[in-house]
XYZ file of C-alpha atoms in Angstrom:
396
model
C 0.000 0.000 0.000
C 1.702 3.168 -1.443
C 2.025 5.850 2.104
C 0.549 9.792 1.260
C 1.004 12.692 2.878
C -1.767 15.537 3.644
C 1.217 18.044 4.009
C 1.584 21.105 1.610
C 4.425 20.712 -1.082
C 7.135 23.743 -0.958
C 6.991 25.758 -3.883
C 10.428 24.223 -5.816
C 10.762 27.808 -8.094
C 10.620 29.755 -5.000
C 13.456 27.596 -2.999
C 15.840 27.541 -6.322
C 15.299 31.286 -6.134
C 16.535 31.406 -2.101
C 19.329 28.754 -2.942
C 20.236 31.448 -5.722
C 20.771 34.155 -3.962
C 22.012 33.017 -0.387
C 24.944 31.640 -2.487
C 25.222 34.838 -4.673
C 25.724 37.115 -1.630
C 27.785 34.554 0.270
C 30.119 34.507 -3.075
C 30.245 37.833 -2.727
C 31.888 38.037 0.653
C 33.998 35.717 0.246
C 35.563 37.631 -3.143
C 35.839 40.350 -1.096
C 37.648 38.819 1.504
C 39.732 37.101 -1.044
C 40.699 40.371 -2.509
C 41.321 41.887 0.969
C 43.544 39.141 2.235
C 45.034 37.975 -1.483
C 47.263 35.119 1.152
C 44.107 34.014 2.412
C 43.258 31.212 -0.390
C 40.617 29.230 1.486
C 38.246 32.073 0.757
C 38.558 31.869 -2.952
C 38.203 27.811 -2.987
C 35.191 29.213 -0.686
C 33.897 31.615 -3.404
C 34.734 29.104 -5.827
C 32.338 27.142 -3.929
C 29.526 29.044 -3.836
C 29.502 30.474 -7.409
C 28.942 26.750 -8.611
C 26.233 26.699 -6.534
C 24.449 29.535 -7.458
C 25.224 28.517 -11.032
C 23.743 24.871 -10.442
C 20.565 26.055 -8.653
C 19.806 28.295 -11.510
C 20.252 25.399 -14.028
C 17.336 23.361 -11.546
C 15.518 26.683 -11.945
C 15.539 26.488 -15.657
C 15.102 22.536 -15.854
C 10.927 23.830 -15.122
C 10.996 26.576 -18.425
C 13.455 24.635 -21.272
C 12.875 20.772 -19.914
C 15.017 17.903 -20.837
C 17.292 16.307 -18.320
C 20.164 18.335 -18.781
C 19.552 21.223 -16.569
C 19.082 18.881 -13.933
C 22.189 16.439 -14.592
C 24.513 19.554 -14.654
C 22.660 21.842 -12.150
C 23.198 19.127 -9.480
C 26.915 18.370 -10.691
C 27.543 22.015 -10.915
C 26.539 21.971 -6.456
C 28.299 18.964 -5.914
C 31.623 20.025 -7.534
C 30.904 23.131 -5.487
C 30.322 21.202 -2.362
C 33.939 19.856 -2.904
C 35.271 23.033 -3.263
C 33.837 23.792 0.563
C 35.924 20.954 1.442
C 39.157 21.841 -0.365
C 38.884 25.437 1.060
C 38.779 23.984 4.505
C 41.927 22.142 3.336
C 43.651 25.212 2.570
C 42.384 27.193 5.302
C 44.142 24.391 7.653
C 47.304 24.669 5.243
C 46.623 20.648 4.616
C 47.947 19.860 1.047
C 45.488 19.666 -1.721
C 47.251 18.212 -4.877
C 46.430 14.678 -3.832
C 42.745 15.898 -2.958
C 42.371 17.779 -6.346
C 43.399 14.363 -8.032
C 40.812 12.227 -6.214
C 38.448 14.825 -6.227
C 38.804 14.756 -10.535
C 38.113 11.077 -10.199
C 35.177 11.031 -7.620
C 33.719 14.010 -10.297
C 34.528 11.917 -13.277
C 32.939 8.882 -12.199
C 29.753 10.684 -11.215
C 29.546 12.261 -14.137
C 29.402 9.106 -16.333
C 27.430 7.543 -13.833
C 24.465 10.431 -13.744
C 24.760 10.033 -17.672
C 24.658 6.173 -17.992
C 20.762 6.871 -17.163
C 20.353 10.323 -17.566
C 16.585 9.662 -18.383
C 16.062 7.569 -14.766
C 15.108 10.368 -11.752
C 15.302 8.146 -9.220
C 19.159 6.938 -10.547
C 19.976 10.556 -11.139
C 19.100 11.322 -7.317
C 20.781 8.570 -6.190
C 24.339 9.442 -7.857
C 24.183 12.650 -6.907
C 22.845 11.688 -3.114
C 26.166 9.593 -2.952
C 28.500 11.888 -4.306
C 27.121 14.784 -2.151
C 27.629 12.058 1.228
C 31.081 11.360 -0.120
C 31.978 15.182 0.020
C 30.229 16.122 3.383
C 31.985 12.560 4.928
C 35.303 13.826 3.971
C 34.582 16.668 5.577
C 33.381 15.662 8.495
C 36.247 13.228 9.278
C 38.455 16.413 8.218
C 36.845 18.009 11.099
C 37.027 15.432 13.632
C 40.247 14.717 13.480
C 41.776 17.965 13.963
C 43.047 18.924 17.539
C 41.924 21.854 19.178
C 39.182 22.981 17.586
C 37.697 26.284 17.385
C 34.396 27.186 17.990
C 33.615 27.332 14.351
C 34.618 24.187 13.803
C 31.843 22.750 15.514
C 29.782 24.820 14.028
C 31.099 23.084 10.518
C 31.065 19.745 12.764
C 26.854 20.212 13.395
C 26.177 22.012 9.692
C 27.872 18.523 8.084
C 26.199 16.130 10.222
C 22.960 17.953 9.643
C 23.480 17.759 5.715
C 24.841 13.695 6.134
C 21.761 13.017 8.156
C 19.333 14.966 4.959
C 21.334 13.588 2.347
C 21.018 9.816 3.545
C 17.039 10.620 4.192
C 17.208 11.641 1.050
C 18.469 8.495 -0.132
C 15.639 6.789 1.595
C 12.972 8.654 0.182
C 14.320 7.565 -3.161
C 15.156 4.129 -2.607
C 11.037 3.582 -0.910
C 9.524 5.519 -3.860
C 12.100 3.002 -6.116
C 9.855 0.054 -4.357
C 7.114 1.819 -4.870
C 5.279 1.238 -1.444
C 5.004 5.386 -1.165
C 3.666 7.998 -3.522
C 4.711 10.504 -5.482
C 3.332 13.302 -3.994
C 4.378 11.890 -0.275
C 8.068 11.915 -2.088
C 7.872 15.271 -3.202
C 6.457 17.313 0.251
C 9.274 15.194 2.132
C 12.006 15.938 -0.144
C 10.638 19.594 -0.400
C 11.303 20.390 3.301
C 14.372 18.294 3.611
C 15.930 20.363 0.783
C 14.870 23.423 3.301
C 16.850 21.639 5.684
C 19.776 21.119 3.537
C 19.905 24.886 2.439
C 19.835 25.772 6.634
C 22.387 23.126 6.994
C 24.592 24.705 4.209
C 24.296 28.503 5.689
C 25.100 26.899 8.903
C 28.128 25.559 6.872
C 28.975 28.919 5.553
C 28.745 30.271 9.161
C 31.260 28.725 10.635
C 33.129 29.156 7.889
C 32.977 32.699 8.751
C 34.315 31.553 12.151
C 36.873 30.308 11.458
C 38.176 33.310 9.534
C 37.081 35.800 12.015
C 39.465 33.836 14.478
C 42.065 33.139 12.178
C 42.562 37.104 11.123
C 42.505 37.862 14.692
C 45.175 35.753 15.146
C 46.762 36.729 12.282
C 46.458 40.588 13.494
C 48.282 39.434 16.967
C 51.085 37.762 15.081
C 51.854 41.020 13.446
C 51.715 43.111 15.938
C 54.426 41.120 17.925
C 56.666 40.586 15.119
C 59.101 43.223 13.673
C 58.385 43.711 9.971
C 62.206 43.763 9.118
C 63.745 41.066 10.829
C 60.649 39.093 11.562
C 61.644 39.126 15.582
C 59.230 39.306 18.169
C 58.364 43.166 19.040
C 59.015 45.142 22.428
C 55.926 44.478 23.880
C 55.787 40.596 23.671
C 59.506 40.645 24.792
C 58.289 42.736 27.849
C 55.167 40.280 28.239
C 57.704 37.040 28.464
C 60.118 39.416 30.739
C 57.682 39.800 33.339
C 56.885 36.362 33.290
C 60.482 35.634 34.137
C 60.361 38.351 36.588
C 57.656 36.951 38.181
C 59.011 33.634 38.221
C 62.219 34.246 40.311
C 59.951 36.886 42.570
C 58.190 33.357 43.133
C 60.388 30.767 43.268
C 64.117 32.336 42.435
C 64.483 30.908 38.974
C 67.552 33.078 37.933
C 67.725 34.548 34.572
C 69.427 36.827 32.210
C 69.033 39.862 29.905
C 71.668 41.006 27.334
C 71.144 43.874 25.028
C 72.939 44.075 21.868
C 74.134 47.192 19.661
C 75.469 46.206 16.732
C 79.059 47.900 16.485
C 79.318 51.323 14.253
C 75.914 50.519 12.670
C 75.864 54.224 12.163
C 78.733 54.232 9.924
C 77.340 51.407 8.274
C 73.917 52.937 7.184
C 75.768 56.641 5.868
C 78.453 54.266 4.026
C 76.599 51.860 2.175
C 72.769 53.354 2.470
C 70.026 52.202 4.355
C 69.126 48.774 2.626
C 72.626 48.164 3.571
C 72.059 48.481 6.846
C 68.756 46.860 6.513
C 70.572 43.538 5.597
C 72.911 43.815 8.168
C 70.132 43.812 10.727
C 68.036 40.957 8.951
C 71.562 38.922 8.867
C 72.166 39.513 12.639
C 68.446 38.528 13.871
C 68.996 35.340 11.529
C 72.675 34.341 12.813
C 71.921 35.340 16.755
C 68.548 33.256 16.136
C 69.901 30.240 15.475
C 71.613 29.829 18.067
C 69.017 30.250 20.606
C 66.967 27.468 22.433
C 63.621 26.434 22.888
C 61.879 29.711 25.432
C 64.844 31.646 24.519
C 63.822 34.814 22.913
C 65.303 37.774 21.330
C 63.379 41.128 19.908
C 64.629 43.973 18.388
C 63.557 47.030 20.673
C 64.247 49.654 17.729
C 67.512 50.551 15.379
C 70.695 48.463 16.039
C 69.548 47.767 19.301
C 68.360 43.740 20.354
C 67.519 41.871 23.408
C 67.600 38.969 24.512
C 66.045 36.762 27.570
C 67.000 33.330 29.132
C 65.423 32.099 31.416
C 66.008 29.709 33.785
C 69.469 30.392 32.849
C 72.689 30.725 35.316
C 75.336 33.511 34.756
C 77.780 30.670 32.819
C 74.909 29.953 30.633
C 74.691 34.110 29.395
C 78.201 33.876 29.056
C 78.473 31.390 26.889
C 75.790 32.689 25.133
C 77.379 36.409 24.794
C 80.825 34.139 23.487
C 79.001 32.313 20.702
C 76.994 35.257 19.598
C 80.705 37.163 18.944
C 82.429 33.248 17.467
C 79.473 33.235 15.129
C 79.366 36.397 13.627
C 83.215 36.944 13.157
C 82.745 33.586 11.015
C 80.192 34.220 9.053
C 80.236 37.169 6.951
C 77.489 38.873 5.593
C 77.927 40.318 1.613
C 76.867 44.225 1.648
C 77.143 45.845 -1.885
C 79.165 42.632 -3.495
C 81.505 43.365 -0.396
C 82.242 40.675 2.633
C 81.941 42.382 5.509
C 82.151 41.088 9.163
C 79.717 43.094 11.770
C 80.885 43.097 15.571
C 78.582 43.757 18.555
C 78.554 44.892 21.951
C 76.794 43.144 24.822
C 75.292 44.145 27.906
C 74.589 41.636 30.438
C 72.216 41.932 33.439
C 71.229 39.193 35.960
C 68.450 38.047 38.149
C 69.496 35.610 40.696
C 70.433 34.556 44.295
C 72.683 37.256 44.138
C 70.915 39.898 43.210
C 67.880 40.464 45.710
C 69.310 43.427 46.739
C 68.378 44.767 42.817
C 65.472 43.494 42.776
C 63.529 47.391 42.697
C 66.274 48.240 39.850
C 65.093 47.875 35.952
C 67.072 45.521 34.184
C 67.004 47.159 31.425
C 69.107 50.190 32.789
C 71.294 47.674 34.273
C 71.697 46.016 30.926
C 72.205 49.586 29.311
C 75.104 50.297 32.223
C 77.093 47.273 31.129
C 76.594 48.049 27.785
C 77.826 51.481 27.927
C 80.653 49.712 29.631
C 81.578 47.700 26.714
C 81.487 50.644 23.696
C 83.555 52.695 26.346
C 86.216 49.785 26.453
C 86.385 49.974 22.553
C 83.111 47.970 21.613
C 83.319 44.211 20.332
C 82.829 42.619 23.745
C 80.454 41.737 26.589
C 80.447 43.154 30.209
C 78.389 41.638 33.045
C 76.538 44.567 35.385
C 79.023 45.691 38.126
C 81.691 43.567 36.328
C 84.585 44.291 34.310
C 84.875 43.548 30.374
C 85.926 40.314 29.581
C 86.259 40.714 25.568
């Protein structure tokens, strides 16, 4: 006995018309975000995304005024291709690599596509080819999703929009496989499907939601980043330097885990800049933050604080450790030259060394940045190219 329904049908023309434009305007946004932020690629696989949606629900939209099964084979290729494209933006918007993804995702397309045309004439095959390759896209998704660690808030947003459309999509699937038997009726079919393609269309703006998430929180991020990183030598800024030294500080108020500060002029950089020109001395700083870097470990940190003039901080680091540090920093750059104008030249520096530890309580009200700055002062007055402890003579 074929089931019927006494609910009204949705008007098809008039949800084709909403799918239209909720993925023309969200297309939209996301070009203009892709134009804002041209590093930002996720949003054009997103925009990508959406125009083949808006193109495919217009194709449905015609499928009613010109017939013929075409409109509806490509209209509903057209949203699943663009339903990939969601999932290769999320790729890139996670920086996961998409070459292999593309490939498969040509395949998984390819096949469809013959499939949908082996019986292009069938409805019910038609929905069920394009029911599976929609699951296959919003499954790869949702795995995508899971498996990443610490996830954002709008990533379970994208979590509950995917489940949503997996859970429409296989109801779908149902609907067409009972009116296949036919034990239901048409017009049952059609209400059902009606308002689970409503569903589907919330499901997707949910989609596109946390979508928006995720890039709200990702430029914030991105805004932090920058504002704690020098734009010439990529170090971190004063004010995150200041932000770990008060840690520190705090740290051996606590518990009296020593550590040290040295500040770092590079030698004559003056000279160096009305010589040779500014760019000149702009590679001279970029090769000092680069050489001094590298020889740093883990939750040791150096910023530039402005000019020639670096710091760095180790903590939980004894007086012997800065040392050695201060020795290594003046090895390494007397070996390695750095080519200014097609010229070799080898840059010196002087170091200013200030400590926090058992011995110093009686400092403990004194900045440690003046202190630094004394022993610094010490050093150029001794001839530069050298290191000098606070209250201790040069040892160069």
């Amino acid at each position: 006995m074929k089931l019927s329904i006494f609910m009204p049908s949705l008007d098809y023309h008039t949800l084709f018309i909403i799918l239209i434009m909720n993925a023309a305007i969200v297309a939209v946004i996301w070009g203009g975000i892709a134009l804002a932020y041209r590093d930002f690629y996720a949003a054009r696989h997103w925009m990508a995304g959406s125009l083949l949606t808006c193109f495919g629900a217009l194709l449905l939209l015609l499928q009613y005024y010109i017939g013929g099964d075409f409109p509806s084979v490509a209209g509903n290729f057209l949203i699943i291709a663009g339903f990939w494209l969601f999932y290769i933006g999320l790729l890139a918007f996670y920086r996961s690599n998409i070459r292999s993804i593309l490939l498969q995702l040509c395949i998984i397309m390819t096949l469809s596509l013959l499939a949908a045309l082996a019986e292009y004439s069938n409805w019910l095959w038609l929905a069920a080819v394009h029911g599976m390759t929609y699951l296959a896209a919003l499954f790869c998704m949702l795995v995508y999703l899971l498996s990443r660690s610490n996830k954002s808030p709008g990533a379970y947003v994208c979590i509950v929009s995917v489940s949503l459309g997996i859970f429409c999509q296989i109801y779908n699937l149902y609907l067409t496989y009972r009116i296949a038997a036919k034990d239901i009726d048409i017009s049952y079919f059609l209400t059902l499907y009606s308002y689970n393609f409503l569903v589907m269309q919330f499901s997707a703006g949910l989609l596109t939601f946390g979508f928006f998430i995720l890039t709200i929180d990702a430029l914030r991020k991105e805004v932090e980043r920058l504002a704690g990183v020098d734009d010439l030598t990529g170090l971190p800024t004063r004010k995150r330097f200041n932000d770990v030294l008060s840690l520190a500080d705090q740290q051996f108020k606590d518990n009296e885990t020593p550590y040290a500060l040295l500040l770092i002029d590079v030698d004559y950089f003056k000279s160096f800049n009305d010589d040779m020109g500014h760019r000149a001395g702009d590679v001279i700083l970029k090769h000092f933050g680069k050489t001094v870097s590298s020889l740093l470990k883990v939750r040791q940190i150096m910023s530039r604080h402005g000019g020639d003039e670096f710091c760095i901080l180790l903590p939980a680091s004894t007086k012997e450790q800065a040392e050695t540090l201060a020795k290594r920093i003046k090895e390494k750059l007397s070996a390695v030259p750095i080519t200014v104008n097609t010229k070799p030249v080898f840059i010196t520096v002087s170091i200013g060394i200030a400590m926090r530890n058992s011995e110093t309580h009686e400092t403990l009200a004194a900045d440690i940045f003046d202190e630094a700055d004394k022993a610094l002062y010490q050093v150029k007055r001794n001839g530069r190219d050298g290191y000098a402890f606070y209250h201790a003579a040069v040892c160069a």
